[in-house]
Every structure is written in C-alpha cells, then in structure tokens.
Amino acid sequence: MTPLSLLSRPLSELLALPLPEQFPGLRAGSARFDGPGGTLTHVAVRDAITAYLGGEHVANDHGAFPASQYSTRVAEWAAERFRALIAAEDGEVVFGANMTTLTSTFLHGLAEHIGPGDELVVTELDHEANVAPWRALAAARGATVRVARMTEGGALPVESVREQLGDRTRWVAVTAASNALGTVPDLPGICAAAHAVGARVYADGVQIVAHRPVEVSAWGCDAFVTSPYKWYGAHCGALWLSDSVAAEVRVPGQTPSAGDRPGERLALGTTNFEAVLGAGVAAEVLMGWDRKQLADTELDLTEGLVTGLTADPRVTLLGPAAGAERSGVVTFQVAGRSAESVAEDLARAGVSVWHGTFYASSAMRAVSPAEPDAVRAGISAYTTAEDVARLVDAVHSLGD
C-alpha cells in the first residue's frame, strides 16, 4: 500500500480538475492573495492526511509491526519525492516543524565547524529566519558576519554577494526568492561565486518552490530549506543537505545510533508523520502539474496585477519594476493610507492580503526607508484573472 493509495480518487483525476477546484478552501466571494504566508491546502493533501489519521496506520516508526513499518515507509517515500521535486542528485532530507526551526537546528549541528576568524555571509534581502540564526552562530563561535546589500530597486546582484566573499568565508546564506518583494536572485551565479572561494551555500527556498522548478544540484546549492505549507502542503519544514554537508553536521551531545543516516542526526523528536505525508503528496501534485504552463500563467497574472495597481497614481510598487523577474509577490503602498488600514479595507471587500514588513525588515527598509510597512499580495496556482481584477478594483476604490 503506497501513500498515494490513501486518496479516495487517483491523483491523476484530481489533477485533471480545473485548478481552482483542486483547493477546497476556496470560497465564493473572496480572493486569496495571502499565499506568501501560507497557501491553501491541495485536496489530495487533505484527503491523504485524513485517511492516514483515520485509519489503522498511525504509529511511530522503526517498529516491527505493520503500522509502524508503514509510517517508516511514509517518511522514506516523502523524502524521496521531495528530492525528486527539487532535482537533488543525492543528499539527505530532514523534516521538521518549519524552516526557522530546521535552520536553527542545522546551525547548532554545524557549530563545531565554525570558529574565530571564519566569515559568514548573509543578505539584506533575506527573511530574518535566514539571518538571525547565522548571526547567533557567529556570536557564539567568534566568527564574523558580512552582509550583501540590495540595490534601491530591490535587486540582489551576484556582485553584491561576491564583494563580501573572501578566503575565510565558510557559508553564504541567501534566499532563492524574497518573501517580501518577490525578488529572484541569480542563485546559480551566487553559488558559483561562493564555491570559487571554497564556501558553501545555504538557500532559503520557502518562496520559490510553488512558483518555479527547482534544481538544487544544477544550481550548486549545498543545503536547501523550505516549508511545504507554502506550496500547497501541510505545516512542516523540509531541509535537503548534500551528502558532504550531511556527513558533517551533528547535534552536540547526541550519540548517533548504529545505522543512522547522517541527516537523521538533525531530526529531533518524533516525526509529524501526517505532515510529512502531506509534504510528499504536495510534491507529487507539483510534479503532476505542467510547471512551465503554471509559471507562465502566474507571470501573466502578476504582470496584470502590477499594471492594474500602478494605474492608480496613489500606488507605489516596491521591489522589482514592471517586467522584471519576480516570484509572484507584489508589494505596494498607497499614499495617504497606512498598510494596515489598506489591508483592513481589502479584507472587508473579500480580498485577503498581508501587511507589515513580513519578517524581512532589512529588505523593506532598503526599498522604503521612511515607511517600511507595505501591503503584500501573492499569486498562487488557484489565483484567477477575476481575483486580480477584484483586488485592483478594491484598491482603486479605497478612500483617502
């Protein structure tokens, strides 16, 4: 019995439905642009988790009895499907609570390899979850943190990272796509620059997986972390480590058991099997879609949203300019209105957006020093042209 057999209908049948019908969380009269903070769950993910929790297979793993053996297979299957989704040629997969927790645990396991004089590079563009833990590691180990700066337009050129590299650089922590601005850096170029000085790259892929095909091996990533609930799965995190990195990390004080895979040294506590199952099913969903067609559709919707919003002279777009590559995140401000009040008025109009600095205050202050708070709208697989029109009309109708 494979995990996909938990579905009430074959996955191929579910994927043949019109995209909006694949998301039972959608409701008439509302437009969901809150995907950057967490997408709606795909129907296949919901069905698989419901069947798992409601059936006979709920058990901890590595036991001799059938239910336990099934949970073991679920975790192994989900890891294999995640590797396939991100095109990893090798490596270990660790599942955890979320990206933030996994990053902190990983750096705890990496600590003994960092010492005085070593340098770690972070970027101004990144979410705080990919900056603060590296600063904490540096402070604890006597290392130095260097910061790659953004341009005023919200870009992160490879040269900005290269300028911070040196022969003491050990790791570069960088996002594959900004959660706050939608900026998509040249990750392969950054990896190549880091490797040229003997450094490794830890990539935050939380915002890229839902919107672009990922190729961690081809890009040159040494570690890649993401959160399946940002790409139609359940609430958990997934961390991929190259074989060489996985072999080095170990939580201090932990004594590995015989036969442990290197990556299991970072898997602390009992696995959330239902969420891990959901991650594997979400990976299957993404690989079952025509990713190029979906990316093209999202690009068209994003450009339509940018064009529609900027037709209002009160609206200022933050981040990449119209026509520039972005991940489906559109961030803007409305003159004379606070971001919070705009979000509240849009909510009353049936439009869900986020407001604030999105745990990326450095990035927001870089593009808007005087007022970093903004409104963020995200394009998802279930976004329609009608949704975009609804958001644009609601913004244009805002009072002063």
Tab-separated table of C-alpha atoms in Angstrom:
chain	number	residue	atom	x	y	z
A	1	MET	CA	0.000	0.000	0.000
A	2	THR	CA	1.635	3.231	-1.164
A	3	PRO	CA	0.847	6.636	0.374
A	4	LEU	CA	-0.989	7.732	-2.774
A	5	SER	CA	-3.377	4.808	-2.326
A	6	LEU	CA	-4.782	6.721	0.648
A	7	LEU	CA	-6.519	9.052	-1.805
A	8	SER	CA	-10.207	8.463	-2.454
A	9	ARG	CA	-9.607	9.086	-6.162
A	10	PRO	CA	-6.473	8.621	-8.296
A	11	LEU	CA	-4.209	11.654	-8.190
A	12	SER	CA	-4.430	11.951	-11.971
A	13	GLU	CA	-8.177	12.530	-11.680
A	14	LEU	CA	-7.731	15.231	-9.065
A	15	LEU	CA	-5.083	16.982	-11.155
A	16	ALA	CA	-7.419	16.949	-14.157
A	17	LEU	CA	-9.870	19.224	-12.319
A	18	PRO	CA	-9.754	22.968	-13.056
A	19	LEU	CA	-7.109	24.380	-10.739
A	20	PRO	CA	-9.488	26.342	-8.501
A	21	GLU	CA	-11.482	23.146	-7.912
A	22	GLN	CA	-8.378	21.422	-6.579
A	23	PHE	CA	-8.472	23.665	-3.497
A	24	PRO	CA	-11.442	23.035	-1.210
A	25	GLY	CA	-10.530	26.043	0.926
A	26	LEU	CA	-11.614	28.498	-1.758
A	27	ARG	CA	-14.924	30.275	-1.145
A	28	ALA	CA	-17.144	32.246	-3.500
A	29	GLY	CA	-16.977	35.983	-2.958
A	30	SER	CA	-13.368	36.033	-1.767
A	31	ALA	CA	-9.969	36.390	-3.412
A	32	ARG	CA	-6.996	34.835	-1.610
A	33	PHE	CA	-3.712	36.668	-2.123
A	34	ASP	CA	-2.213	35.543	1.202
A	35	GLY	CA	-0.199	32.660	-0.293
A	36	PRO	CA	3.263	34.053	0.620
A	37	GLY	CA	2.328	33.499	4.257
A	38	GLY	CA	0.896	30.055	3.613
A	39	THR	CA	-1.090	28.666	0.708
A	40	LEU	CA	-4.360	26.792	0.735
A	41	THR	CA	-4.025	23.018	1.001
A	42	HIS	CA	-4.490	20.859	-2.080
A	43	VAL	CA	-7.392	18.410	-1.986
A	44	ALA	CA	-5.028	15.439	-2.392
A	45	VAL	CA	-3.029	16.523	0.645
A	46	ARG	CA	-6.193	16.915	2.688
A	47	ASP	CA	-7.521	13.519	1.651
A	48	ALA	CA	-4.257	11.684	2.315
A	49	ILE	CA	-3.815	13.159	5.787
A	50	THR	CA	-7.460	12.490	6.683
A	51	ALA	CA	-7.184	8.860	5.573
A	52	TYR	CA	-3.888	8.360	7.420
A	53	LEU	CA	-5.169	9.798	10.698
A	54	GLY	CA	-8.482	7.996	10.397
A	55	GLY	CA	-7.016	4.605	9.549
A	56	GLU	CA	-5.003	1.844	11.084
A	57	HIS	CA	-1.549	3.116	10.145
A	58	VAL	CA	-0.998	5.748	12.830
A	59	ALA	CA	2.134	4.769	14.756
A	60	ASN	CA	5.708	5.811	15.438
A	61	ASP	CA	8.307	4.471	13.024
A	62	HIS	CA	11.039	1.806	13.116
A	63	GLY	CA	8.924	-0.811	14.859
A	64	ALA	CA	8.418	-4.452	13.845
A	65	PHE	CA	4.630	-4.244	13.494
A	66	PRO	CA	2.803	-3.233	10.284
A	67	ALA	CA	1.517	0.194	11.332
A	68	SER	CA	4.985	1.286	12.429
A	69	GLN	CA	6.566	-0.060	9.267
A	70	TYR	CA	4.018	1.904	7.236
A	71	SER	CA	4.985	5.152	8.986
A	72	THR	CA	8.629	4.377	8.221
A	73	ARG	CA	7.746	3.945	4.552
A	74	VAL	CA	5.744	7.181	4.567
A	75	ALA	CA	8.764	9.169	5.790
A	76	GLU	CA	11.130	7.484	3.317
A	77	TRP	CA	8.692	7.971	0.449
A	78	ALA	CA	8.138	11.648	1.275
A	79	ALA	CA	11.899	12.267	1.417
A	80	GLU	CA	12.357	10.597	-1.962
A	81	ARG	CA	9.531	12.632	-3.529
A	82	PHE	CA	10.969	15.835	-2.083
A	83	ARG	CA	14.392	15.048	-3.559
A	84	ALA	CA	12.689	14.462	-6.917
A	85	LEU	CA	10.789	17.756	-6.656
A	86	ILE	CA	13.937	19.803	-6.090
A	87	ALA	CA	16.023	17.743	-8.546
A	88	ALA	CA	18.589	16.666	-5.968
A	89	GLU	CA	21.006	14.097	-7.342
A	90	ASP	CA	21.951	12.845	-3.873
A	91	GLY	CA	21.772	14.046	-0.302
A	92	GLU	CA	19.756	13.683	2.871
A	93	VAL	CA	16.330	15.069	3.743
A	94	VAL	CA	15.320	16.172	7.232
A	95	PHE	CA	11.729	17.054	8.093
A	96	GLY	CA	10.936	19.372	10.984
A	97	ALA	CA	8.455	21.873	12.362
A	98	ASN	CA	9.230	24.660	9.874
A	99	MET	CA	12.050	26.380	8.029
A	100	THR	CA	13.028	28.519	11.017
A	101	THR	CA	13.358	25.567	13.374
A	102	LEU	CA	15.251	23.480	10.842
A	103	THR	CA	17.694	26.317	10.137
A	104	SER	CA	18.425	26.810	13.834
A	105	THR	CA	18.868	23.054	14.357
A	106	PHE	CA	21.139	22.785	11.332
A	107	LEU	CA	23.370	25.607	12.569
A	108	HIS	CA	23.502	24.016	16.018
A	109	GLY	CA	24.839	20.911	14.320
A	110	LEU	CA	27.256	22.944	12.220
A	111	ALA	CA	28.707	24.958	15.100
A	112	GLU	CA	31.831	22.883	15.709
A	113	HIS	CA	32.992	23.605	12.159
A	114	ILE	CA	32.866	27.400	12.638
A	115	GLY	CA	35.491	29.249	14.641
A	116	PRO	CA	37.257	32.595	15.232
A	117	GLY	CA	38.283	34.299	12.008
A	118	ASP	CA	35.699	32.491	9.906
A	119	GLU	CA	33.225	34.590	7.952
A	120	LEU	CA	29.540	34.022	7.202
A	121	VAL	CA	27.712	35.993	4.521
A	122	VAL	CA	24.029	36.897	4.823
A	123	THR	CA	21.998	39.253	2.645
A	124	GLU	CA	19.862	42.308	3.167
A	125	LEU	CA	17.147	40.658	1.079
A	126	ASP	CA	16.584	37.627	3.275
A	127	HIS	CA	13.852	36.702	5.737
A	128	GLU	CA	15.032	37.098	9.324
A	129	ALA	CA	14.923	33.304	9.728
A	130	ASN	CA	17.912	33.083	7.370
A	131	VAL	CA	19.815	35.914	9.043
A	132	ALA	CA	19.333	35.904	12.822
A	133	PRO	CA	20.443	32.256	13.355
A	134	TRP	CA	23.642	32.902	11.401
A	135	ARG	CA	24.357	35.994	13.492
A	136	ALA	CA	23.786	33.955	16.651
A	137	LEU	CA	26.161	31.258	15.411
A	138	ALA	CA	28.825	33.844	14.612
A	139	ALA	CA	28.485	35.455	18.040
A	140	ALA	CA	28.777	32.082	19.775
A	141	ARG	CA	31.791	30.929	17.768
A	142	GLY	CA	33.725	34.174	17.355
A	143	ALA	CA	33.081	34.410	13.629
A	144	THR	CA	32.276	37.487	11.560
A	145	VAL	CA	29.067	38.192	9.649
A	146	ARG	CA	29.248	40.122	6.398
A	147	VAL	CA	26.116	41.499	4.687
A	148	ALA	CA	25.456	41.627	0.953
A	149	ARG	CA	23.438	44.754	0.183
A	150	MET	CA	20.492	45.186	-2.171
A	151	THR	CA	20.020	47.826	-4.824
A	152	GLU	CA	17.467	50.595	-4.283
A	153	GLY	CA	15.221	48.778	-6.746
A	154	GLY	CA	15.112	45.638	-4.618
A	155	ALA	CA	17.603	43.501	-6.575
A	156	LEU	CA	20.428	41.390	-5.151
A	157	PRO	CA	23.147	41.237	-7.822
A	158	VAL	CA	25.714	38.455	-7.736
A	159	GLU	CA	28.379	41.135	-7.455
A	160	SER	CA	26.880	42.329	-4.138
A	161	VAL	CA	27.498	38.866	-2.722
A	162	ARG	CA	30.878	38.439	-4.403
A	163	GLU	CA	32.117	41.656	-2.786
A	164	GLN	CA	31.629	40.084	0.646
A	165	LEU	CA	33.454	36.851	-0.135
A	166	GLY	CA	36.998	36.014	0.886
A	167	ASP	CA	39.259	33.128	1.716
A	168	ARG	CA	37.740	32.951	5.229
A	169	THR	CA	34.138	32.713	4.010
A	170	ARG	CA	32.604	29.417	5.124
A	171	TRP	CA	28.910	29.807	4.272
A	172	VAL	CA	26.646	32.099	2.273
A	173	ALA	CA	23.000	32.229	3.391
A	174	VAL	CA	20.730	33.535	0.640
A	175	THR	CA	17.131	33.367	-0.471
A	176	ALA	CA	16.033	31.819	-3.750
A	177	ALA	CA	13.084	34.247	-3.845
A	178	SER	CA	12.201	37.080	-1.484
A	179	ASN	CA	9.097	36.585	0.622
A	180	ALA	CA	8.746	40.346	0.992
A	181	LEU	CA	9.420	41.704	-2.502
A	182	GLY	CA	9.327	38.755	-4.886
A	183	THR	CA	12.931	39.370	-5.981
A	184	VAL	CA	14.527	36.289	-7.576
A	185	PRO	CA	18.334	36.469	-7.274
A	186	ASP	CA	20.704	34.656	-9.607
A	187	LEU	CA	21.166	31.711	-7.261
A	188	PRO	CA	23.369	29.644	-9.624
A	189	GLY	CA	25.619	32.666	-10.028
A	190	ILE	CA	25.809	33.189	-6.279
A	191	CYS	CA	26.608	29.502	-5.726
A	192	ALA	CA	29.378	29.639	-8.311
A	193	ALA	CA	30.887	32.732	-6.699
A	194	ALA	CA	30.777	31.124	-3.250
A	195	HIS	CA	32.301	27.864	-4.431
A	196	ALA	CA	35.100	29.783	-6.136
A	197	VAL	CA	36.400	30.814	-2.688
A	198	GLY	CA	35.675	27.442	-1.082
A	199	ALA	CA	32.428	28.500	0.641
A	200	ARG	CA	29.119	26.661	0.770
A	201	VAL	CA	25.591	27.950	0.138
A	202	TYR	CA	22.513	27.585	2.351
A	203	ALA	CA	19.465	28.520	0.264
A	204	ASP	CA	16.095	29.560	1.654
A	205	GLY	CA	13.663	28.082	-0.861
A	206	VAL	CA	10.427	28.781	1.002
A	207	GLN	CA	9.053	31.159	-1.649
A	208	ILE	CA	10.445	29.585	-4.812
A	209	VAL	CA	9.099	26.028	-4.826
A	210	ALA	CA	5.482	26.948	-5.559
A	211	HIS	CA	6.434	29.184	-8.470
A	212	ARG	CA	9.485	27.799	-10.280
A	213	PRO	CA	11.013	24.385	-10.966
A	214	VAL	CA	13.910	23.899	-8.525
A	215	GLU	CA	17.227	22.235	-9.410
A	216	VAL	CA	19.403	22.286	-6.310
A	217	SER	CA	22.175	20.099	-7.744
A	218	ALA	CA	22.409	22.019	-11.001
A	219	TRP	CA	22.278	25.349	-9.197
A	220	GLY	CA	25.084	24.300	-6.852
A	221	CYS	CA	23.279	24.513	-3.509
A	222	ASP	CA	24.881	22.749	-0.562
A	223	ALA	CA	21.737	22.967	1.556
A	224	PHE	CA	18.178	23.935	0.667
A	225	VAL	CA	15.351	24.530	3.116
A	226	THR	CA	11.668	25.148	2.512
A	227	SER	CA	8.209	24.867	4.054
A	228	PRO	CA	5.617	22.652	2.307
A	229	TYR	CA	2.734	24.747	3.630
A	230	LYS	CA	3.969	27.479	1.278
A	231	TRP	CA	3.449	25.112	-1.675
A	232	TYR	CA	0.019	23.588	-1.003
A	233	GLY	CA	1.123	21.049	1.616
A	234	ALA	CA	0.829	20.737	5.391
A	235	HIS	CA	2.556	22.713	8.140
A	236	CYS	CA	6.109	21.409	8.373
A	237	GLY	CA	9.601	22.150	7.088
A	238	ALA	CA	11.893	20.220	4.762
A	239	LEU	CA	15.687	20.526	4.651
A	240	TRP	CA	17.899	18.973	1.991
A	241	LEU	CA	21.624	18.567	2.654
A	242	SER	CA	24.252	17.452	0.191
A	243	ASP	CA	25.986	14.231	1.165
A	244	SER	CA	29.166	16.040	2.187
A	245	VAL	CA	27.292	18.512	4.408
A	246	ALA	CA	25.055	15.840	5.945
A	247	ALA	CA	28.111	13.827	6.933
A	248	GLU	CA	29.485	16.747	8.960
A	249	VAL	CA	26.536	18.033	10.960
A	250	ARG	CA	25.709	16.576	14.343
A	251	VAL	CA	23.793	17.977	17.302
A	252	PRO	CA	26.367	18.384	20.109
A	253	GLY	CA	25.949	15.791	22.830
A	254	GLN	CA	23.936	13.471	20.630
A	255	THR	CA	25.156	9.908	20.227
A	256	PRO	CA	24.065	8.538	16.823
A	257	SER	CA	22.578	5.063	16.855
A	258	ALA	CA	24.044	2.317	14.722
A	259	GLY	CA	22.694	2.560	11.205
A	260	ASP	CA	21.562	6.178	11.495
A	261	ARG	CA	21.662	8.063	8.226
A	262	PRO	CA	23.675	11.292	8.576
A	263	GLY	CA	20.635	13.516	8.101
A	264	GLU	CA	18.752	11.765	10.887
A	265	ARG	CA	21.118	13.348	13.387
A	266	LEU	CA	19.148	16.589	12.921
A	267	ALA	CA	15.683	15.010	13.112
A	268	LEU	CA	14.944	15.753	16.746
A	269	GLY	CA	11.979	14.051	18.397
A	270	THR	CA	9.119	12.119	16.889
A	271	THR	CA	8.267	12.812	13.261
A	272	ASN	CA	4.960	14.511	12.431
A	273	PHE	CA	4.075	11.737	10.010
A	274	GLU	CA	0.808	13.209	8.780
A	275	ALA	CA	2.500	16.483	7.846
A	276	VAL	CA	5.409	14.642	6.229
A	277	LEU	CA	2.909	12.563	4.268
A	278	GLY	CA	1.277	15.804	3.162
A	279	ALA	CA	4.656	17.136	2.020
A	280	GLY	CA	5.203	14.081	-0.147
A	281	VAL	CA	1.730	14.344	-1.664
A	282	ALA	CA	2.205	18.079	-2.305
A	283	ALA	CA	5.458	17.267	-4.097
A	284	GLU	CA	3.578	14.769	-6.269
A	285	VAL	CA	0.949	17.423	-7.016
A	286	LEU	CA	3.540	19.949	-8.152
A	287	MET	CA	5.334	17.380	-10.299
A	288	GLY	CA	1.995	16.339	-11.771
A	289	TRP	CA	1.197	19.848	-12.964
A	290	ASP	CA	2.630	21.434	-16.095
A	291	ARG	CA	5.053	23.643	-14.191
A	292	LYS	CA	6.036	25.752	-17.203
A	293	GLN	CA	2.446	26.470	-18.090
A	294	LEU	CA	1.654	27.289	-14.484
A	295	ALA	CA	4.676	29.606	-14.221
A	296	ASP	CA	3.645	31.380	-17.424
A	297	THR	CA	0.104	31.824	-16.131
A	298	GLU	CA	1.338	33.186	-12.817
A	299	LEU	CA	3.651	35.587	-14.663
A	300	ASP	CA	0.758	36.897	-16.757
A	301	LEU	CA	-1.386	37.371	-13.652
A	302	THR	CA	1.475	39.077	-11.821
A	303	GLU	CA	2.085	41.489	-14.679
A	304	GLY	CA	-1.648	42.199	-14.862
A	305	LEU	CA	-1.711	42.937	-11.149
A	306	VAL	CA	1.309	45.243	-11.372
A	307	THR	CA	-0.176	47.096	-14.335
A	308	GLY	CA	-3.560	47.424	-12.694
A	309	LEU	CA	-2.253	48.629	-9.354
A	310	THR	CA	0.179	51.181	-10.772
A	311	ALA	CA	-2.585	52.699	-12.902
A	312	ASP	CA	-3.663	54.323	-9.630
A	313	PRO	CA	-1.293	57.284	-9.067
A	314	ARG	CA	-1.530	56.779	-5.301
A	315	VAL	CA	0.089	53.338	-5.533
A	316	THR	CA	3.843	52.866	-5.219
A	317	LEU	CA	5.244	49.488	-6.168
A	318	LEU	CA	8.153	48.218	-4.058
A	319	GLY	CA	10.751	45.765	-5.319
A	320	PRO	CA	11.262	44.676	-8.926
A	321	ALA	CA	9.927	47.040	-11.557
A	322	ALA	CA	7.228	46.069	-14.040
A	323	GLY	CA	8.612	43.470	-16.454
A	324	ALA	CA	11.381	42.316	-14.123
A	325	GLU	CA	11.505	38.714	-12.926
A	326	ARG	CA	9.654	38.130	-9.690
A	327	SER	CA	8.188	35.140	-7.880
A	328	GLY	CA	4.528	36.186	-7.872
A	329	VAL	CA	4.793	38.534	-4.876
A	330	VAL	CA	3.604	42.101	-5.454
A	331	THR	CA	4.272	44.584	-2.647
A	332	PHE	CA	2.899	48.107	-2.655
A	333	GLN	CA	1.958	51.184	-0.655
A	334	VAL	CA	-0.978	53.571	-1.063
A	335	ALA	CA	-0.239	57.251	-0.499
A	336	GLY	CA	-2.057	58.695	2.488
A	337	ARG	CA	-3.016	55.289	3.855
A	338	SER	CA	-1.291	53.001	6.334
A	339	ALA	CA	-0.619	49.469	5.171
A	340	GLU	CA	-2.780	48.124	7.975
A	341	SER	CA	-5.776	50.253	7.020
A	342	VAL	CA	-5.459	49.210	3.366
A	343	ALA	CA	-5.361	45.539	4.348
A	344	GLU	CA	-8.412	46.014	6.575
A	345	ASP	CA	-10.412	47.700	3.812
A	346	LEU	CA	-9.413	44.998	1.322
A	347	ALA	CA	-10.495	42.321	3.817
A	348	ARG	CA	-13.905	43.958	4.013
A	349	ALA	CA	-14.021	43.739	0.209
A	350	GLY	CA	-13.321	39.994	0.357
A	351	VAL	CA	-9.629	40.270	-0.577
A	352	SER	CA	-7.002	38.633	1.659
A	353	VAL	CA	-3.561	40.264	1.725
A	354	TRP	CA	-0.767	40.686	4.263
A	355	HIS	CA	0.600	43.937	5.660
A	356	GLY	CA	3.749	44.893	7.579
A	357	THR	CA	7.402	44.084	6.883
A	358	PHE	CA	6.913	40.306	6.593
A	359	TYR	CA	9.852	39.355	8.858
A	360	ALA	CA	12.144	40.990	6.307
A	361	SER	CA	12.527	44.447	7.788
A	362	SER	CA	16.015	44.997	6.320
A	363	ALA	CA	14.729	44.403	2.812
A	364	MET	CA	11.708	46.626	3.351
A	365	ARG	CA	13.783	49.453	4.811
A	366	ALA	CA	16.218	49.182	1.906
A	367	VAL	CA	13.468	49.955	-0.617
A	368	SER	CA	11.366	52.269	1.582
A	369	PRO	CA	13.464	53.818	4.377
A	370	ALA	CA	10.871	56.322	5.548
A	371	GLU	CA	7.993	53.834	5.823
A	372	PRO	CA	8.872	50.158	5.543
A	373	ASP	CA	5.356	48.815	6.160
A	374	ALA	CA	3.554	47.793	2.992
A	375	VAL	CA	0.808	45.575	1.582
A	376	ARG	CA	1.764	42.214	0.057
A	377	ALA	CA	-0.280	40.246	-2.455
A	378	GLY	CA	0.772	36.825	-3.701
A	379	ILE	CA	-0.191	34.984	-6.876
A	380	SER	CA	-0.856	31.273	-6.329
A	381	ALA	CA	-1.849	28.333	-8.511
A	382	TYR	CA	-5.504	28.984	-7.689
A	383	THR	CA	-5.411	32.714	-8.484
A	384	THR	CA	-7.633	33.749	-11.394
A	385	ALA	CA	-7.879	36.823	-13.607
A	386	GLU	CA	-11.138	37.607	-11.825
A	387	ASP	CA	-9.279	37.605	-8.499
A	388	VAL	CA	-6.727	40.061	-9.873
A	389	ALA	CA	-9.486	42.340	-11.155
A	390	ARG	CA	-11.189	42.191	-7.759
A	391	LEU	CA	-8.011	43.256	-5.963
A	392	VAL	CA	-7.240	46.044	-8.429
A	393	ASP	CA	-10.796	47.399	-8.270
A	394	ALA	CA	-10.758	47.286	-4.471
A	395	VAL	CA	-7.516	49.268	-4.336
A	396	HIS	CA	-8.789	51.826	-6.818
A	397	SER	CA	-11.923	52.224	-4.701
A	398	LEU	CA	-10.033	52.961	-1.491
A	399	GLY	CA	-10.870	56.275	0.095
A	400	ASP	CA	-8.199	58.668	1.313
